[in-house]
């Protein structure tokens, strides 16, 4: 009788304990870890110097004095240095007539280099990859770039494949969200995330100022990231994903039109950057931070900010300007998309960040330019190369993209990191004493001319 009673009362308890264990075990396998990442550094023969940049501009016969002055002002204030990289067809003088293969070869050069290095360093076979997510916004080909990677690496037939296009500079975190959702439903998986942008078919050769600006900002690059939810690989992981928030303002016409691929009146394809872009980015950022702040900041900071807002509304506060929430109370490092100097300055002002916080983004913009969706990983590489990332630190990534989108995520650093990655051969030179580029010194003579109708560049002019 006692045995029956014990079983009667004990079995439900055991079942409840079993359910609790199942929930805990499931959550343990739902985590998303970064095992490693590899940023691409193109070969030196693709490096854009001041001299060669001037030659590219002079090849564009649609430009006049006013466009030259506009470009000079844009480049001088861009924050971009002389060691960024461009597509190979630009160096062949074919930016006005790129071929289909130019875009393909640009991408293959990237992933043959970065994926091979990533697999070799981690001693992982392509056959171990369960999930492949590729995002290249402005290149759609058949077969897809994901299929080309599978063919090149000889991956398994049952691999889950996602090929994203049109997602813009924020595509990395969208791809990461896909991986995260798969990891929540399937145990013991390894994923490869490949992020880049193909500039070859999208180099603008017209004279529309809103479109030629993209030539000053966007540069070649890419990154391959290895992720897993395997508990057996947890001790090898670099980062653990804590939160991810996505905001999309596509329903707002002003935000939707702020940056888009289009043709100018002459039929030249390019990427349009509207004057409304800073406002669209600011609004998307605010809405994103409203969602992620309660998830990552301590209660004391949320209470302080709420009280400050209340006091401001009641006119009990004498402080000028609106109260600002302090993200550094819950975040140790801010990893910003290098969308341009104005984007970095704007986010820094909104979040009240110091120059130390903004240094990784500024230096990445200077050294590599805006590499679109992969730029976040170059910024992360700078932090790692500078040995800023210590075990237990929290790092917030923020990216913007056409649509208009603002995505953010929070990572926890799982061990002290100090690998130089793509920065290893130049990190000791950063930050430089000045990030002023020599374009004004080289081309400042343009300001000596006033009349665009009489201005001509002499046939024998040679850029020194």
Short mmCIF file of C-alpha atoms in Angstrom, two decimals:
data_model
loop_
_atom_site.label_atom_id
_atom_site.label_comp_id
_atom_site.label_asym_id
_atom_site.label_seq_id
_atom_site.Cartn_x
_atom_site.Cartn_y
_atom_site.Cartn_z
CA UNK A 1 0.00 0.00 0.00
CA UNK A 2 2.86 2.36 0.87
CA UNK A 3 4.44 1.60 -2.49
CA UNK A 4 1.23 2.45 -4.32
CA UNK A 5 0.88 5.67 -2.33
CA UNK A 6 4.47 6.65 -3.06
CA UNK A 7 3.94 5.98 -6.75
CA UNK A 8 0.64 7.89 -6.70
CA UNK A 9 2.25 11.00 -5.20
CA UNK A 10 5.73 10.53 -6.66
CA UNK A 11 4.96 10.04 -10.33
CA UNK A 12 3.33 13.48 -10.84
CA UNK A 13 6.26 15.09 -9.04
CA UNK A 14 8.74 13.23 -11.24
CA UNK A 15 6.79 14.26 -14.32
CA UNK A 16 6.84 17.91 -13.23
CA UNK A 17 10.60 17.69 -12.63
CA UNK A 18 11.01 16.09 -16.05
CA UNK A 19 9.09 18.94 -17.70
CA UNK A 20 11.23 21.52 -15.86
CA UNK A 21 14.37 19.72 -16.99
CA UNK A 22 13.09 19.65 -20.58
CA UNK A 23 12.43 23.41 -20.52
CA UNK A 24 15.88 24.16 -19.07
CA UNK A 25 17.56 21.80 -21.52
CA UNK A 26 15.71 23.34 -24.45
CA UNK A 27 16.72 26.86 -23.42
CA UNK A 28 20.34 25.77 -23.06
CA UNK A 29 20.31 24.56 -26.66
CA UNK A 30 18.60 27.71 -27.96
CA UNK A 31 21.55 30.01 -27.36
CA UNK A 32 23.36 31.55 -30.32
CA UNK A 33 27.16 31.71 -30.11
CA UNK A 34 29.77 33.19 -32.42
CA UNK A 35 32.66 30.77 -32.78
CA UNK A 36 34.77 32.96 -35.05
CA UNK A 37 34.60 35.48 -37.89
CA UNK A 38 36.86 36.50 -40.75
CA UNK A 39 36.76 39.94 -42.39
CA UNK A 40 38.00 40.21 -45.95
CA UNK A 41 40.92 42.42 -46.88
CA UNK A 42 41.21 42.73 -50.67
CA UNK A 43 44.63 42.70 -52.29
CA UNK A 44 46.70 45.91 -52.34
CA UNK A 45 46.25 46.33 -56.09
CA UNK A 46 42.62 47.26 -55.36
CA UNK A 47 43.50 50.08 -52.95
CA UNK A 48 42.10 53.55 -53.76
CA UNK A 49 44.71 56.28 -53.42
CA UNK A 50 44.02 60.00 -53.78
CA UNK A 51 45.73 60.01 -57.16
CA UNK A 52 43.72 57.11 -58.55
CA UNK A 53 40.45 58.47 -57.12
CA UNK A 54 41.12 61.67 -59.07
CA UNK A 55 41.70 59.65 -62.23
CA UNK A 56 38.37 57.84 -61.78
CA UNK A 57 36.54 61.15 -61.38
CA UNK A 58 38.23 62.63 -64.47
CA UNK A 59 37.12 59.62 -66.53
CA UNK A 60 33.49 60.58 -65.88
CA UNK A 61 32.72 62.96 -68.75
CA UNK A 62 29.31 63.87 -67.27
CA UNK A 63 30.91 65.95 -64.51
CA UNK A 64 31.53 69.69 -64.56
CA UNK A 65 33.06 72.24 -62.18
CA UNK A 66 30.10 72.25 -59.78
CA UNK A 67 30.13 68.46 -59.52
CA UNK A 68 33.90 68.46 -58.98
CA UNK A 69 33.54 70.95 -56.12
CA UNK A 70 30.69 68.96 -54.61
CA UNK A 71 32.72 65.75 -54.74
CA UNK A 72 35.78 67.45 -53.26
CA UNK A 73 33.74 68.75 -50.33
CA UNK A 74 32.09 65.34 -49.84
CA UNK A 75 35.33 63.36 -49.92
CA UNK A 76 37.25 65.79 -47.70
CA UNK A 77 34.54 65.62 -45.01
CA UNK A 78 33.79 61.90 -45.46
CA UNK A 79 36.28 60.56 -42.91
CA UNK A 80 37.59 58.04 -45.48
CA UNK A 81 41.32 57.53 -45.90
CA UNK A 82 43.56 56.35 -48.73
CA UNK A 83 43.60 52.62 -48.01
CA UNK A 84 40.05 51.60 -48.85
CA UNK A 85 39.29 49.12 -51.64
CA UNK A 86 37.26 49.26 -54.85
CA UNK A 87 36.07 46.59 -57.32
CA UNK A 88 38.66 45.29 -59.76
CA UNK A 89 36.80 46.54 -62.85
CA UNK A 90 37.35 50.16 -61.68
CA UNK A 91 41.09 49.63 -61.98
CA UNK A 92 40.54 48.23 -65.46
CA UNK A 93 38.76 51.46 -66.41
CA UNK A 94 35.44 49.68 -67.02
CA UNK A 95 33.23 51.27 -64.33
CA UNK A 96 30.94 52.67 -67.05
CA UNK A 97 30.35 49.24 -68.61
CA UNK A 98 30.64 46.49 -65.97
CA UNK A 99 29.84 42.95 -67.00
CA UNK A 100 27.70 40.37 -65.23
CA UNK A 101 30.85 38.42 -64.39
CA UNK A 102 32.45 41.44 -62.65
CA UNK A 103 29.95 41.23 -59.81
CA UNK A 104 30.30 37.46 -59.54
CA UNK A 105 34.10 37.56 -59.52
CA UNK A 106 34.13 40.32 -56.88
CA UNK A 107 32.08 38.12 -54.56
CA UNK A 108 33.96 34.92 -55.32
CA UNK A 109 37.28 36.62 -54.57
CA UNK A 110 35.86 37.55 -51.16
CA UNK A 111 34.34 34.27 -50.10
CA UNK A 112 37.14 32.07 -51.46
CA UNK A 113 39.51 34.02 -49.23
CA UNK A 114 37.45 34.53 -46.05
CA UNK A 115 35.55 31.23 -45.87
CA UNK A 116 38.69 29.20 -46.54
CA UNK A 117 40.56 31.03 -43.77
CA UNK A 118 37.65 30.62 -41.36
CA UNK A 119 37.33 26.87 -41.90
CA UNK A 120 41.08 26.29 -41.75
CA UNK A 121 41.59 28.28 -38.54
CA UNK A 122 38.73 26.51 -36.75
CA UNK A 123 39.48 23.07 -38.23
CA UNK A 124 35.89 22.75 -39.40
CA UNK A 125 34.91 20.91 -42.55
CA UNK A 126 32.28 22.43 -44.90
CA UNK A 127 30.32 19.19 -44.42
CA UNK A 128 29.74 20.18 -40.77
CA UNK A 129 27.75 23.27 -41.74
CA UNK A 130 24.01 22.79 -41.17
CA UNK A 131 22.79 26.30 -42.07
CA UNK A 132 24.05 28.79 -44.66
CA UNK A 133 22.76 32.38 -44.76
CA UNK A 134 24.12 34.75 -47.42
CA UNK A 135 23.23 38.42 -47.79
CA UNK A 136 24.38 40.50 -50.77
CA UNK A 137 21.87 43.27 -51.36
CA UNK A 138 22.52 44.56 -54.88
CA UNK A 139 23.51 41.41 -56.75
CA UNK A 140 20.96 38.80 -57.81
CA UNK A 141 22.34 35.97 -59.89
CA UNK A 142 21.37 32.48 -61.03
CA UNK A 143 22.50 30.19 -59.45
CA UNK A 144 22.45 32.26 -56.26
CA UNK A 145 25.61 33.25 -54.40
CA UNK A 146 24.58 30.78 -51.67
CA UNK A 147 24.48 27.99 -54.27
CA UNK A 148 27.90 29.05 -55.56
CA UNK A 149 29.32 28.80 -52.03
CA UNK A 150 27.77 25.35 -51.59
CA UNK A 151 29.28 24.23 -54.87
CA UNK A 152 32.70 25.69 -54.08
CA UNK A 153 32.82 24.24 -50.54
CA UNK A 154 31.05 20.96 -51.45
CA UNK A 155 28.56 21.21 -48.59
CA UNK A 156 25.93 18.62 -47.65
CA UNK A 157 22.73 18.05 -49.60
CA UNK A 158 20.49 18.61 -46.55
CA UNK A 159 21.93 22.03 -45.65
CA UNK A 160 19.38 24.75 -44.91
CA UNK A 161 20.05 27.68 -47.27
CA UNK A 162 18.87 31.31 -47.22
CA UNK A 163 19.95 33.87 -49.84
CA UNK A 164 18.98 37.47 -49.02
CA UNK A 165 19.04 40.44 -51.41
CA UNK A 166 17.81 44.03 -51.16
CA UNK A 167 18.22 44.27 -47.37
CA UNK A 168 20.87 47.01 -47.45
CA UNK A 169 23.48 47.83 -44.84
CA UNK A 170 21.49 46.26 -42.00
CA UNK A 171 21.37 42.83 -43.63
CA UNK A 172 23.92 41.23 -41.28
CA UNK A 173 21.59 41.40 -38.29
CA UNK A 174 18.65 40.23 -40.39
CA UNK A 175 20.70 37.18 -41.37
CA UNK A 176 21.66 36.73 -37.74
CA UNK A 177 17.97 36.79 -36.79
CA UNK A 178 17.33 33.93 -39.22
CA UNK A 179 20.11 31.88 -37.63
CA UNK A 180 18.84 32.71 -34.14
CA UNK A 181 15.33 31.51 -34.98
CA UNK A 182 16.64 28.24 -36.43
CA UNK A 183 18.74 27.67 -33.31
CA UNK A 184 15.63 28.11 -31.14
CA UNK A 185 13.97 25.17 -32.85
CA UNK A 186 16.82 22.80 -33.68
CA UNK A 187 19.61 21.48 -31.45
CA UNK A 188 23.32 21.09 -32.15
CA UNK A 189 23.60 23.12 -35.33
CA UNK A 190 26.50 25.00 -36.92
CA UNK A 191 25.75 27.96 -39.21
CA UNK A 192 27.81 29.98 -41.66
CA UNK A 193 26.73 33.60 -42.21
CA UNK A 194 28.26 35.34 -45.23
CA UNK A 195 27.74 39.09 -45.60
CA UNK A 196 29.00 41.44 -48.31
CA UNK A 197 28.01 43.86 -51.07
CA UNK A 198 28.81 43.83 -54.77
CA UNK A 199 29.87 47.26 -55.97
CA UNK A 200 30.83 46.23 -59.51
CA UNK A 201 27.33 46.54 -61.08
CA UNK A 202 26.50 49.59 -58.96
CA UNK A 203 29.33 52.06 -59.51
CA UNK A 204 27.61 55.30 -60.52
CA UNK A 205 28.90 57.13 -63.63
CA UNK A 206 26.34 59.95 -63.91
CA UNK A 207 26.25 63.45 -62.39
CA UNK A 208 23.29 63.31 -59.98
CA UNK A 209 24.72 64.56 -56.67
CA UNK A 210 22.43 62.40 -54.55
CA UNK A 211 23.76 59.32 -56.34
CA UNK A 212 27.41 60.14 -56.95
CA UNK A 213 27.83 60.54 -53.20
CA UNK A 214 27.67 56.75 -52.80
CA UNK A 215 30.92 56.42 -54.78
CA UNK A 216 32.61 58.45 -52.03
CA UNK A 217 31.37 56.19 -49.23
CA UNK A 218 30.91 52.57 -50.32
CA UNK A 219 33.91 50.29 -50.56
CA UNK A 220 34.61 46.59 -51.11
CA UNK A 221 34.63 44.19 -48.17
CA UNK A 222 32.86 41.25 -46.60
CA UNK A 223 32.79 38.94 -43.62
CA UNK A 224 32.17 35.24 -42.94
CA UNK A 225 30.87 34.34 -39.46
CA UNK A 226 30.70 30.91 -37.85
CA UNK A 227 27.82 30.41 -35.37
CA UNK A 228 26.53 27.50 -33.30
CA UNK A 229 24.15 26.42 -30.54
CA UNK A 230 26.15 23.31 -29.69
CA UNK A 231 26.88 23.09 -25.97
CA UNK A 232 30.02 21.08 -26.76
CA UNK A 233 31.43 24.15 -28.57
CA UNK A 234 30.40 26.73 -25.97
CA UNK A 235 33.87 26.90 -24.43
CA UNK A 236 35.35 27.84 -27.81
CA UNK A 237 32.83 30.61 -28.47
CA UNK A 238 33.70 34.30 -28.56
CA UNK A 239 30.26 35.87 -28.07
CA UNK A 240 26.78 34.91 -26.90
CA UNK A 241 23.73 36.65 -28.36
CA UNK A 242 21.56 38.18 -25.63
CA UNK A 243 18.98 40.30 -27.49
CA UNK A 244 18.08 41.28 -31.05
CA UNK A 245 15.58 43.97 -32.09
CA UNK A 246 14.51 44.99 -35.60
CA UNK A 247 12.57 48.11 -36.63
CA UNK A 248 11.22 48.79 -40.14
CA UNK A 249 9.83 52.19 -41.22
CA UNK A 250 8.96 51.14 -44.76
CA UNK A 251 5.36 52.31 -44.32
CA UNK A 252 6.60 55.92 -44.01
CA UNK A 253 7.17 57.42 -47.46
CA UNK A 254 9.93 59.77 -46.33
CA UNK A 255 11.89 56.93 -44.74
CA UNK A 256 11.18 54.56 -47.62
CA UNK A 257 12.53 57.04 -50.21
CA UNK A 258 15.56 58.17 -48.18
CA UNK A 259 17.94 55.69 -49.79
CA UNK A 260 17.23 53.51 -52.80
CA UNK A 261 18.77 52.01 -55.91
CA UNK A 262 17.44 53.78 -59.01
CA UNK A 263 18.23 55.22 -62.43
CA UNK A 264 18.97 58.90 -63.05
CA UNK A 265 17.41 60.86 -65.93
CA UNK A 266 20.22 59.64 -68.22
CA UNK A 267 19.52 55.99 -67.40
CA UNK A 268 22.59 55.46 -65.20
CA UNK A 269 21.96 53.09 -62.30
CA UNK A 270 23.16 54.11 -58.86
CA UNK A 271 22.28 54.39 -55.20
CA UNK A 272 20.31 57.49 -54.24
CA UNK A 273 20.98 59.06 -50.82
CA UNK A 274 18.30 61.63 -50.02
CA UNK A 275 18.58 64.71 -47.80
CA UNK A 276 15.94 63.13 -45.56
CA UNK A 277 18.26 60.21 -44.72
CA UNK A 278 19.63 61.64 -41.42
CA UNK A 279 16.08 62.28 -40.18
CA UNK A 280 14.93 58.79 -41.23
CA UNK A 281 17.92 57.20 -39.50
CA UNK A 282 17.34 59.21 -36.33
CA UNK A 283 13.67 58.24 -36.09
CA UNK A 284 14.38 54.56 -36.76
CA UNK A 285 17.15 54.60 -34.16
CA UNK A 286 14.88 56.13 -31.52
CA UNK A 287 12.16 53.55 -32.13
CA UNK A 288 14.70 50.71 -32.01
CA UNK A 289 16.25 51.95 -28.78
CA UNK A 290 12.81 52.26 -27.18
CA UNK A 291 12.40 48.52 -27.68
CA UNK A 292 15.86 47.28 -26.77
CA UNK A 293 16.55 49.61 -23.82
CA UNK A 294 14.18 47.84 -21.37
CA UNK A 295 15.79 44.52 -22.34
CA UNK A 296 19.41 45.46 -21.74
CA UNK A 297 19.59 48.33 -19.23
CA UNK A 298 19.48 48.06 -15.42
CA UNK A 299 16.24 48.98 -13.66
CA UNK A 300 17.88 51.89 -11.84
CA UNK A 301 18.73 53.61 -15.15
CA UNK A 302 15.23 53.02 -16.55
CA UNK A 303 13.74 54.50 -13.35
CA UNK A 304 16.11 57.48 -13.45
CA UNK A 305 15.20 58.20 -17.05
CA UNK A 306 11.44 57.81 -16.39
CA UNK A 307 11.62 60.21 -13.46
CA UNK A 308 13.62 62.71 -15.54
CA UNK A 309 11.02 62.54 -18.33
CA UNK A 310 8.19 63.03 -15.82
CA UNK A 311 9.92 66.02 -14.23
CA UNK A 312 10.51 67.57 -17.64
CA UNK A 313 6.83 67.21 -18.58
CA UNK A 314 5.78 68.78 -15.28
CA UNK A 315 8.27 71.63 -15.80
CA UNK A 316 10.02 70.71 -12.56
CA UNK A 317 13.40 70.40 -14.23
CA UNK A 318 15.65 73.36 -15.02
CA UNK A 319 17.92 71.29 -17.29
CA UNK A 320 18.02 72.50 -20.88
CA UNK A 321 17.14 69.95 -23.56
CA UNK A 322 15.45 66.61 -23.08
CA UNK A 323 16.84 63.97 -20.71
CA UNK A 324 19.00 61.28 -22.26
CA UNK A 325 19.18 57.65 -21.27
CA UNK A 326 22.66 56.38 -20.45
CA UNK A 327 23.26 53.18 -22.43
CA UNK A 328 26.72 52.81 -20.92
CA UNK A 329 25.06 51.68 -17.67
CA UNK A 330 24.22 48.37 -19.34
CA UNK A 331 26.61 48.31 -22.29
CA UNK A 332 30.40 48.39 -22.28
CA UNK A 333 31.00 48.83 -26.01
CA UNK A 334 29.01 50.30 -28.91
CA UNK A 335 29.58 48.79 -32.36
CA UNK A 336 28.21 51.25 -34.95
CA UNK A 337 27.57 50.83 -38.66
CA UNK A 338 30.05 53.01 -40.57
CA UNK A 339 27.39 54.65 -42.71
CA UNK A 340 29.41 57.86 -42.90
CA UNK A 341 30.80 60.56 -40.65
CA UNK A 342 27.37 62.18 -40.26
CA UNK A 343 25.80 58.85 -39.18
CA UNK A 344 28.54 58.23 -36.59
CA UNK A 345 28.31 61.81 -35.28
CA UNK A 346 24.50 61.62 -35.10
CA UNK A 347 24.38 58.36 -33.16
CA UNK A 348 27.15 59.59 -30.89
CA UNK A 349 25.17 62.75 -30.09
CA UNK A 350 21.89 60.85 -29.55
CA UNK A 351 23.50 58.35 -27.17
CA UNK A 352 25.87 60.85 -25.57
CA UNK A 353 28.89 58.72 -26.49
CA UNK A 354 32.50 59.70 -25.96
CA UNK A 355 35.20 59.82 -28.65
CA UNK A 356 36.58 56.63 -27.12
CA UNK A 357 33.24 54.94 -27.84
CA UNK A 358 33.14 56.25 -31.42
CA UNK A 359 36.79 55.54 -32.22
CA UNK A 360 36.25 51.99 -33.59
CA UNK A 361 33.61 53.20 -36.06
CA UNK A 362 35.60 56.27 -37.11
CA UNK A 363 38.79 54.28 -37.65
CA UNK A 364 36.95 51.58 -39.59
CA UNK A 365 35.42 54.22 -41.85
CA UNK A 366 38.87 55.72 -42.37
CA UNK A 367 40.63 52.41 -43.12
CA UNK A 368 37.95 50.39 -44.95
CA UNK A 369 35.15 52.85 -45.78
CA UNK A 370 31.49 51.85 -45.68
CA UNK A 371 31.52 48.15 -46.54
CA UNK A 372 27.72 48.01 -46.22
CA UNK A 373 26.32 45.08 -44.22
CA UNK A 374 29.77 43.78 -43.29
CA UNK A 375 30.98 47.05 -41.75
CA UNK A 376 29.87 46.06 -38.22
CA UNK A 377 32.34 43.18 -38.21
CA UNK A 378 35.27 45.42 -39.19
CA UNK A 379 34.34 47.67 -36.26
CA UNK A 380 34.20 44.61 -34.00
CA UNK A 381 37.59 43.55 -35.33
CA UNK A 382 39.04 46.93 -34.35
CA UNK A 383 37.77 46.52 -30.78
CA UNK A 384 39.28 43.07 -30.60
CA UNK A 385 42.61 44.15 -32.09
CA UNK A 386 42.80 46.97 -29.52
CA UNK A 387 42.17 44.37 -26.77
CA UNK A 388 39.08 46.18 -25.52
CA UNK A 389 36.85 43.11 -25.30
CA UNK A 390 37.08 41.32 -21.95
CA UNK A 391 35.15 38.38 -20.57
CA UNK A 392 31.72 39.44 -19.30
CA UNK A 393 31.60 42.69 -21.30
CA UNK A 394 28.38 43.62 -23.10
CA UNK A 395 28.60 44.95 -26.67
CA UNK A 396 25.73 46.64 -28.53
CA UNK A 397 25.62 46.51 -32.35
CA UNK A 398 23.56 49.10 -34.23
CA UNK A 399 23.01 49.06 -38.00
CA UNK A 400 20.91 51.00 -40.52
CA UNK A 401 19.66 49.98 -43.94
CA UNK A 402 17.46 50.93 -46.87
CA UNK A 403 13.77 50.41 -46.39
CA UNK A 404 14.24 52.13 -43.88
CA UNK A 405 15.53 49.81 -41.17
CA UNK A 406 17.37 50.04 -37.87
CA UNK A 407 18.49 46.78 -36.28
CA UNK A 408 20.38 46.23 -33.06
CA UNK A 409 21.62 43.34 -30.94
CA UNK A 410 23.46 42.80 -27.67
CA UNK A 411 26.38 40.38 -27.31
CA UNK A 412 28.10 39.06 -24.21
CA UNK A 413 31.86 38.54 -24.52
CA UNK A 414 32.67 35.01 -23.33
CA UNK A 415 36.46 35.30 -23.07
CA UNK A 416 39.21 37.90 -23.33
CA UNK A 417 39.78 38.62 -27.04
CA UNK A 418 42.92 39.96 -28.67
CA UNK A 419 43.16 38.59 -32.21
CA UNK A 420 44.08 41.21 -34.80
CA UNK A 421 41.87 39.71 -37.52
CA UNK A 422 41.81 42.04 -40.53
CA UNK A 423 43.56 44.77 -38.52
CA UNK A 424 46.65 42.80 -37.52
CA UNK A 425 49.06 44.48 -39.94
CA UNK A 426 47.98 48.08 -39.24
CA UNK A 427 46.39 48.31 -35.78
CA UNK A 428 49.50 49.90 -34.26
CA UNK A 429 49.02 52.87 -36.60
CA UNK A 430 45.52 53.58 -35.29
CA UNK A 431 44.22 55.97 -34.31
CA UNK A 432 46.44 58.22 -36.48
CA UNK A 433 47.32 61.75 -35.42
CA UNK A 434 44.91 63.05 -38.04
CA UNK A 435 42.29 61.44 -40.30
CA UNK A 436 42.26 64.38 -42.71
CA UNK A 437 42.74 63.00 -46.21
CA UNK A 438 44.92 64.83 -48.78
CA UNK A 439 42.15 65.53 -51.31
CA UNK A 440 41.93 69.25 -50.52
CA UNK A 441 45.68 69.63 -50.83
CA UNK A 442 45.63 67.79 -54.15
CA UNK A 443 42.50 69.28 -55.73
CA UNK A 444 41.87 72.52 -53.81
CA UNK A 445 42.78 74.48 -56.96
CA UNK A 446 39.24 73.80 -58.17
CA UNK A 447 38.02 76.59 -55.89
CA UNK A 448 40.07 79.08 -57.92
CA UNK A 449 37.54 78.69 -60.74
CA UNK A 450 34.09 80.27 -60.60
CA UNK A 451 32.46 79.91 -64.02
CA UNK A 452 31.41 76.31 -64.80
CA UNK A 453 30.78 77.26 -68.44
CA UNK A 454 34.38 78.27 -69.13
CA UNK A 455 36.04 75.68 -66.90
CA UNK A 456 37.98 72.89 -68.61
CA UNK A 457 40.64 70.49 -67.43
CA UNK A 458 43.71 70.82 -69.67
CA UNK A 459 44.40 67.75 -71.80
CA UNK A 460 47.95 67.61 -70.48
CA UNK A 461 46.93 67.82 -66.80
CA UNK A 462 48.47 65.00 -64.81
CA UNK A 463 47.50 64.16 -61.22
CA UNK A 464 50.67 64.01 -59.17
#
